[in-house]
Amino acid sequence: MPLTKHNHPEHWIQVRPAGLYCIPAETYIDPWQAVENAIITHGHADHARAGHENVWATPATMAIMRVRYGEQHSPAQHHIEFGERIQLPGAEPVFMTFYPAGHILGSAQVLLEYRGARLVMTGDYKRTPDPSCEPFVAIPCDVFITEATFGLPVFQHPPIQHEIQKLLSSLARFSERTHLVGVYALGKCQRVLLGLREAGYTKPIYLHGAMLKLVQLYQTFGFDFGECIAVSDVSDLNLLAGEVVLAPPSALTDRWSRKLPNVLTGMASGWMQIRARTKQKGAELPLMISDHCDWQELLDSISEVNPQEVWVTHGREDALMHQAQKMGYVARALRLVGYDDE
Amino acid sequence: MMNKLSELFDALYFTASNKAKSVLLREYLATTCDPERGWAIAALAGTLQFTHYKRNTVKKLILERVDPVLFALSYDYVGEMSETVAHLWPNEPDPDFVMPTLSEFVAFMQTAKKSEIETQLIYLLNNCSPNLRWTLLKLGTGGLRVGLSARRLKHILAEYGQSHQAAVTVHDIENLWHGLTPPYTDLLLWLENSGPKPDISEKVVFHPVLLAHPLQEDDKEKVTYTDYLAEYKYDGIRVQIVVKDTEKALFSRTGDNISHSFPDVLADFNLPGVYDGELLAMREGVIGSFNDLQQRLNKKKPSKKLQAEYPCGLVLYDALFVPTSIVEPKKEKLTCQTEQSIKNICHLTLVERKRYLRATMQCFESTISLFSEAFTVHNTAELDQLRTEACSDPSGYTEGLMLKRKDSPYTPGRPKGVWYKFKRDAQLVDAVIMYAQRGHGKRSSFYSDFTFGLWQNDPAQDALSEQPKLLPIGKAYSGFTDIELKELDKWVRKNTIGRFGPVKEVNKTLVFEVAFDAAHASKRHKSGVALRFPRIHRIRWDKPALEADTLPIFKKTHQIK
Ligand SMILES: [Zn+2]
Ligand SMILES: [Zn+2]
């Protein structure tokens, strides 16, 4: 259906101080503050916050929120499966459906339908295969709101196998050094664990305390990470020389890491492609492992979805907008949509 | 192989510890053949240069392939040209492609024509991975910053030699270095104990100089003044002049050959040997000011007219090599012969070297060089007094004092407690930031290079007539803490009003207190003013920009016309 004055999402989607807001449904998507109604795309802390009255999320995302914020993170937790079409609150019907985003376990894109117009908000997403979550699907829509975390043509994420091999080569070359790798506790950690196992690495992998709960949660969803040992359970830390230790990025330079023997610091992140960024993080072994789209994946997604308009958010909007316009789409930075309406 | 080289550069780049860097480089040297490894050393030392392969070549080629808007946004984000291009270059592999070795690459780049180079470069970049592209681009455009200083590199080479039981020290390598040329095969064979020590005695080369430490307040208590000779610190440029047989050369303190800039000085200088001194504006033995010398700096080929208008000369303060014929000079007795062979006297004490220097200067009369007289200071009060006089000397060619240990040999580098410099205090000016640019290396994702300026006229009086105008007087990038760097970065992002490539123009609202060593007239700046060693002293978040300093008053205080 063509977009009209009557149903164009620019009239019913707004950027408010608390976040992206759907007016007729009186519902936010990934709000930054506690609100009445919140759709949560995935469990990362910048998207999922505690304290909303109503939360709509996939069962896995809801489980992650419970691990992070406690059983009672919200009084009304609505578990919505992928592909299940539900009606949101509000006088006039707005329908919502989740589709996999391929970002982390439970991560979803949000399809909103209102007066025949279809809007997809991707949340964070990627297209490269990831055994720790359901793969992204391209959903036809009129307005496609895409993230642009790596929205510059310099970003080309190599296959994860290649990066895992880099880690294994380093372990062989510097067999006396503890390979401390910075990974985000949710998603990246589990993906690196699976990647190492897939590459045939069978030794125990050691984990910082901050990783444990989420690794256990993934295990309840059926993932097999082989033998994982908490660093706090290791009696003689000198035994960690030559082993792999996963820790959150913030722990790489803090006191905790100083007690490990002869550390070689690695970091698994899409940002590691930029040399200066790697230096800033103090990483000697950059592993370009990203849970977001690289440039080509962003462009492929836009072409496949083939919407009428592309709204860009969450990152380097300028370049992706420029490119989307060159590809013939109406494109704008999402931040401006909200300001126009005010 | 190129791949191996690229892996080495990457590993060196990301490795933090010097020990680990040494392991990596020595492993590479041990497992790579000649001349490959020598070219790699040249690339690391910055001694590999190509005439037709430059930064601009690369920029031109990438803009033929990538949307200029996307290129600009990418470059702005990455902050570094080679890396931006390495990522943006479109992959177009050819199944028949064969990667050249480094020596093949070097040979081609050094001999091929400009047009051939472009074609070949495109073909190479089409077939390389981003990491390999980065290596190739860095080879051509220079500035391969892998966190390995020239000095560190020589240390590692010495370690490599020692691991082969070669009797080699880092000093040996420092002393040989400027007489060697890539691909350093003779050096490497010597290090591996399978060749003789390279002989550079016949070559006119730079000998690394002895550098001074600034004299700190607490040094004054530690120093026994009678152990030191004092000299004036001349406000010119430090040079080394080398004369062997019929060849002569003038080097800067970092070893750049600057003979072409001062043909007049070189022509009139005839002392065989190697001398350390200061180059100054000088007419018939009378020293001029730094402002006069300024006219001669950065002129690759000075005209006869300029040479006549601003003649230069030398004040010599030390000798590394002197004519063999000058023997054990005593005050009364000198033997003067015109024999030209020279001998190394670096191992002698300063007092002895100065005696040799004076004797040589008396034997070989030189019209354009003066001897730097030494004297003794006895206590801190006298030192402070003399420095104040030296800094306020109306002739303007001294800028402080030097203290040099009497019994010290001439050791290259910056040995502790040997030479001290006691310069004038830094001066300050309140300037307004005009432009910002990203830094390099660790700082490349922050705006950390700033151009700042002064008001052309007093803005308070100018306000009625027109917009007050700033004129740039300099650029600085040092002097920030990491926290300040972040705050400034944030400020720049919020206050950007224009963009010229990587340079951002900002609101003229923030004041820096800029410290500098001296101000002088400059034709290159529209303001007519240039600063020596400007660095940001304080960020004046509190100071209204309209209260920053004005150009007319600044010029007046610093006697610039
Ligand atoms: Zn996320
Ligand atoms: Zn996110």
Short mmCIF file of C-alpha atoms in Angstrom, two decimals, chain A residues 152-156 166 173-174 177 271-280 282-286 288 295 316 318-320 322-323 326, chain B residues 10 12-17 20-21 23-24 27 67 69-70 73-74 77-78 83-84 87-89 130-131 134 441-442 444-446 499:
data_model
loop_
_atom_site.label_atom_id
_atom_site.label_comp_id
_atom_site.label_asym_id
_atom_site.label_seq_id
_atom_site.Cartn_x
_atom_site.Cartn_y
_atom_site.Cartn_z
CA LEU A 152 31.11 3.48 6.84
CA PRO A 153 32.56 1.72 3.79
CA VAL A 154 35.81 1.10 5.67
CA PHE A 155 34.07 -1.54 7.71
CA GLN A 156 34.32 -5.06 6.30
CA LYS A 166 44.49 -15.54 14.66
CA ARG A 173 53.50 -18.64 19.14
CA PHE A 174 53.31 -17.18 22.64
CA ARG A 177 51.35 -15.97 27.79
CA TRP A 271 36.00 -1.63 16.13
CA MET A 272 39.27 -3.55 16.12
CA GLN A 273 39.46 -2.95 12.40
CA ILE A 274 40.61 0.61 13.08
CA ARG A 275 44.21 0.56 14.25
CA ALA A 276 43.99 3.61 16.46
CA ARG A 277 40.94 2.18 18.24
CA THR A 278 42.85 -0.98 18.99
CA LYS A 279 45.75 1.03 20.38
CA GLN A 280 43.37 3.04 22.53
CA GLY A 282 45.54 -1.34 24.67
CA ALA A 283 44.84 -4.51 22.70
CA GLU A 284 47.81 -6.32 21.19
CA LEU A 285 45.70 -8.93 19.48
CA PRO A 286 42.76 -7.32 17.67
CA MET A 288 37.52 -8.25 14.31
CA TRP A 295 28.90 -1.74 5.37
CA ARG A 316 27.31 6.88 11.56
CA ASP A 318 25.70 10.43 7.28
CA ALA A 319 27.44 7.88 5.07
CA LEU A 320 24.61 5.38 4.99
CA HIS A 322 24.22 9.33 1.40
CA GLN A 323 24.56 5.83 -0.03
CA LYS A 326 22.39 7.18 -4.25
CA ASP B 10 51.18 -5.54 12.05
CA LEU B 12 55.12 -4.72 15.73
CA TYR B 13 52.35 -2.15 15.49
CA PHE B 14 50.09 -3.88 17.98
CA THR B 15 52.72 -5.21 20.34
CA ALA B 16 53.26 -2.96 23.32
CA SER B 17 56.39 -4.25 25.03
CA ALA B 20 58.27 -8.59 22.51
CA LYS B 21 58.99 -6.24 19.58
CA VAL B 23 61.65 -10.97 19.66
CA LEU B 24 59.44 -10.40 16.63
CA GLU B 27 62.78 -13.77 14.48
CA ASP B 67 32.59 8.26 -3.92
CA VAL B 69 31.64 11.95 0.12
CA LEU B 70 32.13 8.45 1.44
CA LEU B 73 33.53 10.67 5.89
CA SER B 74 35.71 7.57 6.13
CA TYR B 77 36.58 8.78 11.00
CA VAL B 78 39.75 6.74 10.53
CA GLU B 83 44.50 2.98 6.56
CA THR B 84 41.44 4.63 5.03
CA HIS B 87 40.00 -0.45 3.72
CA LEU B 88 38.23 1.40 0.91
CA TRP B 89 40.16 0.07 -2.06
CA PRO B 130 43.56 -4.63 3.58
CA ASN B 131 46.49 -5.38 5.89
CA TRP B 134 48.32 -0.84 4.45
CA GLY B 441 48.58 7.23 16.47
CA LYS B 442 46.87 6.79 19.80
CA SER B 444 43.93 9.71 15.92
CA SER B 445 40.30 9.45 16.93
CA PHE B 446 40.47 12.69 18.90
CA ARG B 499 34.98 21.55 7.20
#
